[in-house]
Amino acid sequence: MFQLIQRSGIIIVMKFKNLPEEFRSALPILDKISHAGFEVYFVGGSVRDALLRRPIHDVDIATSAYPAEIKQIFKRTIDIGIEHGTVLVLAADGQYEVTTFRTESSYTDFRRPDRVEFVSDLSEDLLRRDFTINAFAMTSDGIIIDKFDGLSDLKTRTLRAVGKAEERFNEDALRVMRGMRFAAELDFNIEEATLTAMSSHAALLRKISIERIFIELDKLLLAENWRKGLFYLNETEAWKYLPGFGKVDAACLIDRFQFKNSEQAWAWLIIQLKDFDLKDWKVPNVFAKTVKNIVSAYYEEDWDVAKIYRYGLDIAELADDLKVASGQKIDRLIPIIMDRRLQIHSKSEIVIKGADLIELGYPPGPALGRILSDIETNIVNNKLLNKKEEILDYVEKLSR
Ligand code: ATP
Ligand code: MG
């Protein structure tokens, strides 16, 4: 796929023979920018993932052109972060983030640069990036520019900070979380000096917004090698600076277990950690609610139709995954059987509505509410058929 064509100083140059489709479809964008007289490259995670032959998501583009110049070159653009130099270019087949080469200087708050300075030189832009494997650039004809010997790190599956590790984590402590996340996603080992710096700067995570930490930890948990991520979380003691955390023991789940979704992963954290409270993590309410449901479902001892109705089969199965993964012997068919026995899965499926009863002369109010919930319970427990006549008969008997 690629060949080594030159080695000059620390910049190793090699070439992709067949650019992956994701890059090829962006080529018209790069051509336009370079025809206008600017330098332009593919950068960041997409180049890394292409080299690792992993699926590529967003293709990031870096250029010497200023945002205003990019907006002149392309008709359809959206300002998505113009103060950071990023313009979204809308093309027929997709949208591309185009970011002006920049440096980030003096992080007095340990999280966001005080100042973003546009620069004309690609090298300076690459210097601000977090890890060597995230600091590649690639030209439109597939030549890889590797200022920091990231190719060697890819080969040995090593995660190494660009430049002086201490400085990099001091500038932006989110990188501590990103480091663990990349180790988990890529199954890389963290290089010693990088790991030492992660440990010594982990306390700065206190300065990072919890929402940004959540995103990284969430990606870590869903990664194939999440155990490795948690190993580094323990090793660096970064958990001390995460709300409600303690040491999390991945060994209490069976080998090769993967979380099915974020909600399940965070439910597992709650089950593991006594003082963990999702409120501290500022997650959306719907997310918190689902997580809480999985946790309570986990503590249910036996399934019956009413419980499956209340939780829903999805939640019950997510909870059962965790039970099985922690070594509990359970019959996984039970929730499915219970679910099949249910005539309804929500109130709205009951064929008689409150309005129907009001029409028949039942006065609206708490008494009617009780009748309706009584109908629901009996249908759920299969003591009453979800049929108009049957329900009306039943209601009539009740009020007699
Ligand atoms: P992903 O696969 O999650 O998209 P990515 O490497 O593309 O991984 P992004 O967060 O999309 O990560 O960022 C794109 C690039 O920007 C990174 O590859 C890296 O070069 C740079 N970058 C992003 N966040 C930081 C950071 N906190 N510090 C330094 N460089 C960063
Ligand atoms: Mg990315």
Coordinates of N, CA and C in Angstrom, one line a residue, residues 54-232:
R54 N -7.2 1.2 9.8 CA -8.5 1.2 10.6 C -9.5 2.0 9.8
P55 N -10.8 1.8 10.2 CA -11.8 2.7 9.5 C -11.5 4.2 9.8
I56 N -11.8 4.9 8.7 CA -11.5 6.4 8.9 C -12.8 7.1 9.1
H57 N -12.9 8.0 10.1 CA -14.0 8.8 10.2 C -13.7 10.2 9.6
D58 N -13.8 11.2 10.3 CA -13.6 12.5 9.6 C -12.2 12.8 9.2
V59 N -12.2 13.3 7.9 CA -10.9 13.6 7.3 C -10.6 15.1 7.6
D60 N -9.6 15.4 8.3 CA -9.3 16.8 8.7 C -8.2 17.3 7.7
I61 N -8.4 18.6 7.3 CA -7.6 19.3 6.4 C -6.9 20.5 7.0
A62 N -5.6 20.6 6.8 CA -4.9 21.8 7.4 C -4.3 22.6 6.2
T63 N -4.3 23.9 6.4 CA -3.8 24.7 5.2 C -3.1 26.0 5.7
S64 N -2.3 26.5 4.8 CA -1.7 27.8 5.1 C -2.7 29.0 4.8
A65 N -3.8 28.7 4.2 CA -4.8 29.8 3.9 C -5.5 30.2 5.2
Y66 N -5.8 31.5 5.3 CA -6.6 32.0 6.4 C -8.0 31.6 6.2
P67 N -8.8 31.6 7.3 CA -10.2 31.2 7.2 C -10.9 32.1 6.1
A68 N -10.6 33.4 6.1 CA -11.3 34.3 5.2 C -10.9 33.9 3.7
E69 N -9.7 33.4 3.6 CA -9.3 33.0 2.2 C -10.1 31.7 1.8
I70 N -10.2 30.8 2.7 CA -11.0 29.6 2.5 C -12.4 29.9 2.1
K71 N -13.0 30.9 2.8 CA -14.3 31.3 2.5 C -14.5 32.0 1.1
Q72 N -13.4 32.5 0.6 CA -13.4 33.1 -0.7 C -13.3 32.0 -1.8
I73 N -12.5 31.0 -1.4 CA -12.3 29.9 -2.4 C -13.6 29.1 -2.6
F74 N -14.3 28.8 -1.5 CA -15.5 27.9 -1.6 C -16.8 28.7 -1.4
K75 N -17.8 28.4 -2.2 CA -19.1 29.0 -2.2 C -19.8 28.7 -0.9
R76 N -19.8 27.4 -0.5 CA -20.6 27.0 0.6 C -19.7 26.6 1.8
T77 N -19.7 27.4 2.8 CA -18.9 27.2 4.0 C -19.8 27.5 5.2
I78 N -19.4 26.9 6.3 CA -20.0 27.3 7.6 C -18.9 27.6 8.6
D79 N -19.0 28.7 9.3 CA -18.0 29.1 10.4 C -18.3 28.2 11.6
I80 N -17.4 27.2 11.8 CA -17.7 26.3 13.0 C -16.7 26.6 14.1
G81 N -15.7 27.3 13.8 CA -14.7 27.6 14.9 C -13.7 28.6 14.3
I82 N -14.2 29.6 13.8 CA -13.4 30.5 13.0 C -12.2 31.1 13.9
E83 N -12.5 31.3 15.2 CA -11.5 31.8 16.1 C -10.3 30.8 16.3
H84 N -10.6 29.6 16.0 CA -9.6 28.6 16.0 C -9.1 28.2 14.6
G85 N -9.6 29.0 13.7 CA -9.1 28.8 12.3 C -9.9 27.7 11.5
T86 N -11.0 27.2 12.0 CA -11.7 26.1 11.3 C -12.9 26.6 10.6
V87 N -13.0 26.2 9.3 CA -14.1 26.5 8.5 C -14.6 25.2 7.9
L88 N -15.9 25.0 7.9 CA -16.5 23.7 7.4 C -16.8 24.0 5.9
V89 N -16.2 23.2 5.0 CA -16.5 23.4 3.6 C -17.5 22.3 3.2
L90 N -18.6 22.8 2.6 CA -19.6 21.9 2.1 C -19.4 21.5 0.7
A91 N -19.2 20.3 0.4 CA -19.0 19.8 -0.9 C -20.2 18.9 -1.3
A92 N -20.3 18.5 -2.6 CA -21.4 17.7 -3.0 C -21.5 16.4 -2.3
D93 N -20.3 15.8 -2.0 CA -20.3 14.5 -1.4 C -20.0 14.5 0.1
G94 N -20.0 15.6 0.7 CA -19.7 15.6 2.1 C -19.2 17.0 2.6
Q95 N -18.8 17.0 3.9 CA -18.3 18.3 4.4 C -16.9 18.0 5.1
Y96 N -16.1 19.0 4.9 CA -14.7 18.9 5.4 C -14.3 20.0 6.3
E97 N -13.7 19.7 7.4 CA -13.1 20.7 8.3 C -11.8 21.2 7.8
V98 N -11.7 22.4 7.5 CA -10.4 23.0 7.0 C -9.9 24.0 8.0
T99 N -8.7 23.7 8.5 CA -8.2 24.5 9.6 C -6.8 25.1 9.2
T100 N -6.7 26.4 9.5 CA -5.5 27.1 9.2 C -4.4 26.6 10.1
F101 N -3.2 26.5 9.6 CA -2.0 26.1 10.4 C -2.0 27.1 11.6
R102 N -1.7 26.5 12.8 CA -1.7 27.4 13.9 C -0.9 26.9 15.0
T103 N -0.5 27.7 15.9 CA 0.1 27.3 17.2 C -0.8 27.7 18.3
E104 N -0.6 27.1 19.4 CA -1.4 27.5 20.6 C -0.5 27.9 21.7
S105 N -0.6 29.1 22.1 CA 0.4 29.5 23.1 C -0.2 29.8 24.5
S106 N 0.7 29.7 25.5 CA 0.4 29.9 26.9 C -1.0 29.5 27.4
Y107 N -1.0 28.2 27.9 CA -2.2 27.7 28.5 C -2.2 28.0 29.9
T108 N -2.6 29.2 30.3 CA -2.5 29.6 31.7 C -3.5 28.8 32.6
D109 N -4.6 28.3 31.9 CA -5.6 27.6 32.7 C -5.5 26.1 32.5
F110 N -4.4 25.6 31.9 CA -4.2 24.2 31.7 C -5.2 23.5 30.8
R111 N -6.0 24.2 30.1 CA -7.0 23.5 29.3 C -7.2 24.1 27.9
R112 N -7.3 25.4 27.8 CA -7.5 26.0 26.5 C -6.4 27.0 26.2
P113 N -5.9 27.0 25.0 CA -4.9 28.0 24.8 C -5.4 29.4 24.9
D114 N -4.6 30.3 25.5 CA -5.0 31.7 25.7 C -5.1 32.4 24.3
R115 N -4.3 31.9 23.4 CA -4.2 32.6 22.1 C -3.9 31.5 21.1
V116 N -4.6 31.6 20.0 CA -4.4 30.7 18.8 C -3.7 31.6 17.8
E117 N -2.5 31.3 17.3 CA -1.8 32.1 16.4 C -1.7 31.4 15.1
F118 N -2.1 32.0 14.0 CA -2.0 31.4 12.7 C -0.6 31.5 12.2
V119 N -0.1 30.4 11.7 CA 1.3 30.4 11.2 C 1.3 29.9 9.8
S120 N 2.5 30.2 9.1 CA 2.5 29.8 7.7 C 3.1 28.4 7.5
D121 N 3.7 27.9 8.6 CA 4.5 26.7 8.5 C 3.8 25.4 9.0
L122 N 3.7 24.4 8.2 CA 3.1 23.2 8.6 C 3.8 22.6 9.9
S123 N 5.2 22.7 9.9 CA 5.9 22.1 11.0 C 5.4 22.6 12.4
E124 N 5.2 23.9 12.4 CA 4.7 24.5 13.7 C 3.3 24.0 14.1
D125 N 2.5 23.8 13.1 CA 1.2 23.2 13.3 C 1.3 21.8 13.9
L126 N 2.2 21.0 13.3 CA 2.3 19.6 13.8 C 2.8 19.6 15.2
L127 N 3.6 20.6 15.6 CA 4.3 20.6 16.9 C 3.3 20.8 18.0
R128 N 2.1 21.3 17.7 CA 1.1 21.6 18.8 C 0.2 20.3 19.0
R129 N 0.4 19.3 18.2 CA -0.5 18.1 18.3 C 0.0 17.2 19.5
D130 N -0.9 16.4 20.0 CA -0.7 15.7 21.2 C 0.3 14.5 21.1
F131 N 0.1 13.6 20.2 CA 0.9 12.4 20.2 C 1.5 12.2 18.8
T132 N 2.7 11.6 18.7 CA 3.4 11.5 17.4 C 2.5 10.8 16.4
I133 N 1.7 9.9 16.8 CA 0.8 9.2 15.8 C -0.3 10.1 15.3
N134 N -0.5 11.2 16.0 CA -1.6 12.1 15.6 C -1.0 13.3 14.9
A135 N 0.3 13.3 14.6 CA 1.0 14.4 14.1 C 1.5 14.2 12.7
F136 N 0.9 13.3 12.0 CA 1.3 13.1 10.6 C 0.6 14.1 9.7
A137 N 1.2 14.4 8.6 CA 0.5 15.2 7.5 C 0.6 14.4 6.3
M138 N -0.3 14.5 5.4 CA -0.3 13.8 4.1 C -0.7 14.7 3.0
T139 N 0.2 14.7 1.9 CA -0.2 15.5 0.8 C -1.3 14.9 -0.1
S140 N -1.8 15.6 -1.0 CA -2.9 15.1 -1.8 C -2.4 13.9 -2.7
D141 N -1.1 13.8 -2.9 CA -0.7 12.6 -3.6 C -0.1 11.5 -2.7
G142 N -0.5 11.6 -1.5 CA -0.3 10.4 -0.6 C 1.1 10.4 0.1
I143 N 1.9 11.5 0.0 CA 3.2 11.5 0.7 C 3.0 11.8 2.2
I144 N 3.5 10.9 3.0 CA 3.3 11.1 4.5 C 4.5 11.9 5.0
I145 N 4.1 13.0 5.7 CA 5.2 13.8 6.4 C 5.1 13.4 7.9
D146 N 6.3 13.0 8.4 CA 6.3 12.4 9.7 C 7.5 13.1 10.5
K147 N 7.2 14.3 11.1 CA 8.2 15.0 11.8 C 8.7 14.4 13.0
F148 N 7.9 13.6 13.7 CA 8.3 13.1 15.0 C 8.5 11.6 15.1
D149 N 8.7 11.0 13.9 CA 8.9 9.6 13.9 C 7.7 8.8 14.4
G150 N 6.6 9.3 14.1 CA 5.4 8.6 14.4 C 5.3 7.2 13.7
L151 N 5.9 7.1 12.6 CA 5.8 5.8 11.9 C 6.5 4.7 12.7
S152 N 7.6 5.0 13.3 CA 8.2 4.0 14.2 C 7.3 3.6 15.4
D153 N 6.6 4.7 15.9 CA 5.7 4.4 17.0 C 4.5 3.6 16.6
L154 N 4.1 3.8 15.3 CA 3.0 3.0 14.8 C 3.4 1.5 14.8
K155 N 4.6 1.4 14.3 CA 5.1 0.0 14.1 C 5.2 -0.7 15.4
T156 N 5.7 0.0 16.4 CA 5.9 -0.7 17.7 C 4.7 -0.5 18.6
R157 N 3.6 0.1 18.1 CA 2.4 0.3 18.8 C 2.6 1.0 20.1
T158 N 3.3 2.2 19.9 CA 3.6 3.0 21.1 C 3.0 4.4 21.0
L159 N 2.4 4.8 22.1 CA 1.8 6.1 22.2 C 2.8 7.0 22.9
R160 N 3.3 8.1 22.2 CA 4.3 8.9 22.7 C 3.9 10.4 22.4
A161 N 4.1 11.2 23.4 CA 3.8 12.6 23.3 C 4.7 13.3 22.3
V162 N 4.3 14.3 21.6 CA 5.1 15.1 20.7 C 6.0 16.0 21.6
G163 N 7.3 15.9 21.4 CA 8.2 16.8 22.1 C 8.3 16.4 23.6
K164 N 8.4 17.4 24.5 CA 8.6 17.1 25.9 C 7.2 16.8 26.5
A165 N 7.1 15.6 27.0 CA 5.8 15.1 27.5 C 5.3 16.0 28.6
E166 N 6.2 16.3 29.5 CA 5.8 17.2 30.7 C 5.0 18.4 30.2
E167 N 5.7 19.1 29.2 CA 5.1 20.3 28.7 C 3.7 20.1 28.1
R168 N 3.6 19.0 27.4 CA 2.4 18.8 26.6 C 1.2 18.6 27.5
F169 N 1.4 17.8 28.6 CA 0.3 17.6 29.5 C 0.0 18.8 30.4
N170 N 1.1 19.6 30.6 CA 0.9 20.8 31.4 C 0.1 21.8 30.6
E171 N 0.3 21.8 29.3 CA -0.5 22.7 28.4 C -2.0 22.3 28.5
D172 N -2.2 21.1 28.4 CA -3.6 20.6 28.2 C -3.8 19.2 28.9
A173 N -4.4 19.2 30.0 CA -4.5 18.0 30.8 C -5.5 17.0 30.2
L174 N -6.3 17.5 29.3 CA -7.3 16.5 28.6 C -6.5 15.5 27.9
R175 N -5.2 15.8 27.5 CA -4.4 14.9 26.8 C -4.1 13.6 27.7
V176 N -4.2 13.8 29.0 CA -4.0 12.6 29.9 C -5.1 11.6 29.6
M177 N -6.3 12.1 29.4 CA -7.5 11.2 29.1 C -7.4 10.7 27.7
R178 N -7.0 11.6 26.8 CA -6.9 11.2 25.4 C -5.8 10.1 25.3
G179 N -4.8 10.2 26.0 CA -3.7 9.1 25.9 C -4.2 7.8 26.3
M180 N -5.0 7.7 27.4 CA -5.6 6.4 27.8 C -6.6 5.9 26.8
R181 N -7.3 6.9 26.3 CA -8.3 6.5 25.3 C -7.7 5.9 24.0
F182 N -6.6 6.6 23.5 CA -6.0 6.1 22.3 C -5.4 4.7 22.6
A183 N -4.8 4.5 23.8 CA -4.2 3.2 24.1 C -5.3 2.1 24.0
A184 N -6.5 2.5 24.5 CA -7.6 1.5 24.5 C -8.1 1.3 23.1
E185 N -8.2 2.3 22.3 CA -8.8 2.2 21.0 C -7.8 1.5 20.0
L186 N -6.5 1.8 20.2 CA -5.6 1.3 19.2 C -4.8 0.1 19.7
D187 N -5.0 -0.3 21.0 CA -4.2 -1.3 21.7 C -2.7 -0.9 21.6
F188 N -2.4 0.3 22.0 CA -1.0 0.8 22.0 C -0.5 0.8 23.5
N189 N 0.8 0.7 23.7 CA 1.4 0.9 25.0 C 1.9 2.3 25.1
I190 N 1.7 2.9 26.3 CA 2.2 4.2 26.4 C 3.6 4.3 26.8
E191 N 4.4 5.0 26.1 CA 5.8 5.1 26.3 C 6.1 5.7 27.7
E192 N 7.3 5.2 28.2 CA 7.5 5.5 29.6 C 7.5 6.9 30.1
A193 N 8.2 7.8 29.3 CA 8.3 9.2 29.7 C 6.9 9.8 29.6
T194 N 6.2 9.4 28.6 CA 4.8 9.9 28.4 C 3.9 9.5 29.5
L195 N 4.1 8.2 29.9 CA 3.2 7.7 31.0 C 3.6 8.4 32.4
T196 N 4.9 8.6 32.6 CA 5.3 9.3 33.8 C 4.7 10.7 33.8
A197 N 4.8 11.4 32.7 CA 4.2 12.8 32.6 C 2.7 12.7 32.8
M198 N 2.1 11.7 32.3 CA 0.6 11.6 32.5 C 0.3 11.5 34.0
S199 N 1.1 10.6 34.7 CA 0.8 10.5 36.1 C 1.1 11.8 36.9
S200 N 2.2 12.5 36.5 CA 2.5 13.7 37.3 C 1.6 14.8 36.9
H201 N 0.9 14.7 35.8 CA 0.0 15.9 35.5 C -1.5 15.5 35.6
A202 N -1.8 14.3 36.1 CA -3.2 13.9 36.2 C -4.0 14.8 37.0
A203 N -3.4 15.4 38.1 CA -4.1 16.2 39.0 C -4.7 17.5 38.3
L204 N -4.1 17.8 37.2 CA -4.6 19.0 36.4 C -6.0 18.7 35.7
L205 N -6.3 17.4 35.7 CA -7.7 17.1 35.2 C -8.8 17.8 35.9
R206 N -8.5 18.2 37.2 CA -9.5 18.9 37.9 C -9.9 20.2 37.2
K207 N -9.0 20.7 36.4 CA -9.3 22.0 35.7 C -10.1 21.8 34.4
I208 N -10.2 20.5 34.0 CA -10.8 20.2 32.7 C -12.3 20.1 32.9
S209 N -13.1 20.5 31.9 CA -14.5 20.4 32.1 C -14.9 19.0 32.1
I210 N -15.9 18.6 32.9 CA -16.3 17.2 33.1 C -16.9 16.7 31.8
E211 N -17.5 17.5 31.0 CA -18.1 17.1 29.8 C -17.1 16.5 28.8
R212 N -15.9 17.2 28.8 CA -14.8 16.8 27.9 C -14.2 15.5 28.4
I213 N -14.1 15.4 29.7 CA -13.5 14.1 30.3 C -14.5 13.0 30.0
F214 N -15.8 13.3 30.1 CA -16.8 12.2 29.9 C -16.6 11.6 28.5
I215 N -16.5 12.5 27.5 CA -16.3 12.1 26.1 C -15.2 11.1 26.0
E216 N -14.0 11.4 26.6 CA -12.9 10.6 26.4 C -13.0 9.3 27.2
L217 N -13.6 9.3 28.4 CA -13.7 8.1 29.2 C -14.8 7.2 28.5
D218 N -15.8 7.8 28.0 CA -16.8 7.0 27.3 C -16.2 6.3 26.1
K219 N -15.4 7.0 25.3 CA -14.7 6.4 24.1 C -13.8 5.2 24.6
L220 N -13.1 5.5 25.7 CA -12.2 4.5 26.3 C -13.0 3.2 26.6
L221 N -14.2 3.4 27.3 CA -14.9 2.2 27.8 C -15.5 1.4 26.6
L222 N -15.8 2.1 25.5 CA -16.4 1.4 24.4 C -15.3 0.8 23.4
A223 N -14.1 1.2 23.7 CA -13.0 0.7 22.8 C -12.7 -0.8 23.0
E224 N -12.2 -1.4 22.0 CA -12.0 -2.9 22.1 C -11.1 -3.2 23.3
N225 N -10.1 -2.4 23.5 CA -9.1 -2.7 24.6 C -9.4 -1.8 25.8
W226 N -10.6 -1.7 26.2 CA -11.0 -0.8 27.3 C -10.2 -1.3 28.6
R227 N -9.9 -2.5 28.7 CA -9.2 -3.0 29.9 C -7.8 -2.3 30.0
K228 N -7.2 -2.2 28.8 CA -5.9 -1.5 28.8 C -6.1 0.0 29.2
G229 N -7.1 0.6 28.7 CA -7.4 2.0 29.1 C -7.6 2.1 30.6
L230 N -8.3 1.2 31.2 CA -8.5 1.2 32.7 C -7.3 0.9 33.4
F231 N -6.4 0.0 32.8 CA -5.1 -0.3 33.4 C -4.3 1.0 33.6
Y232 N -4.3 1.8 32.5 CA -3.6 3.1 32.6 C -4.2 4.1 33.5

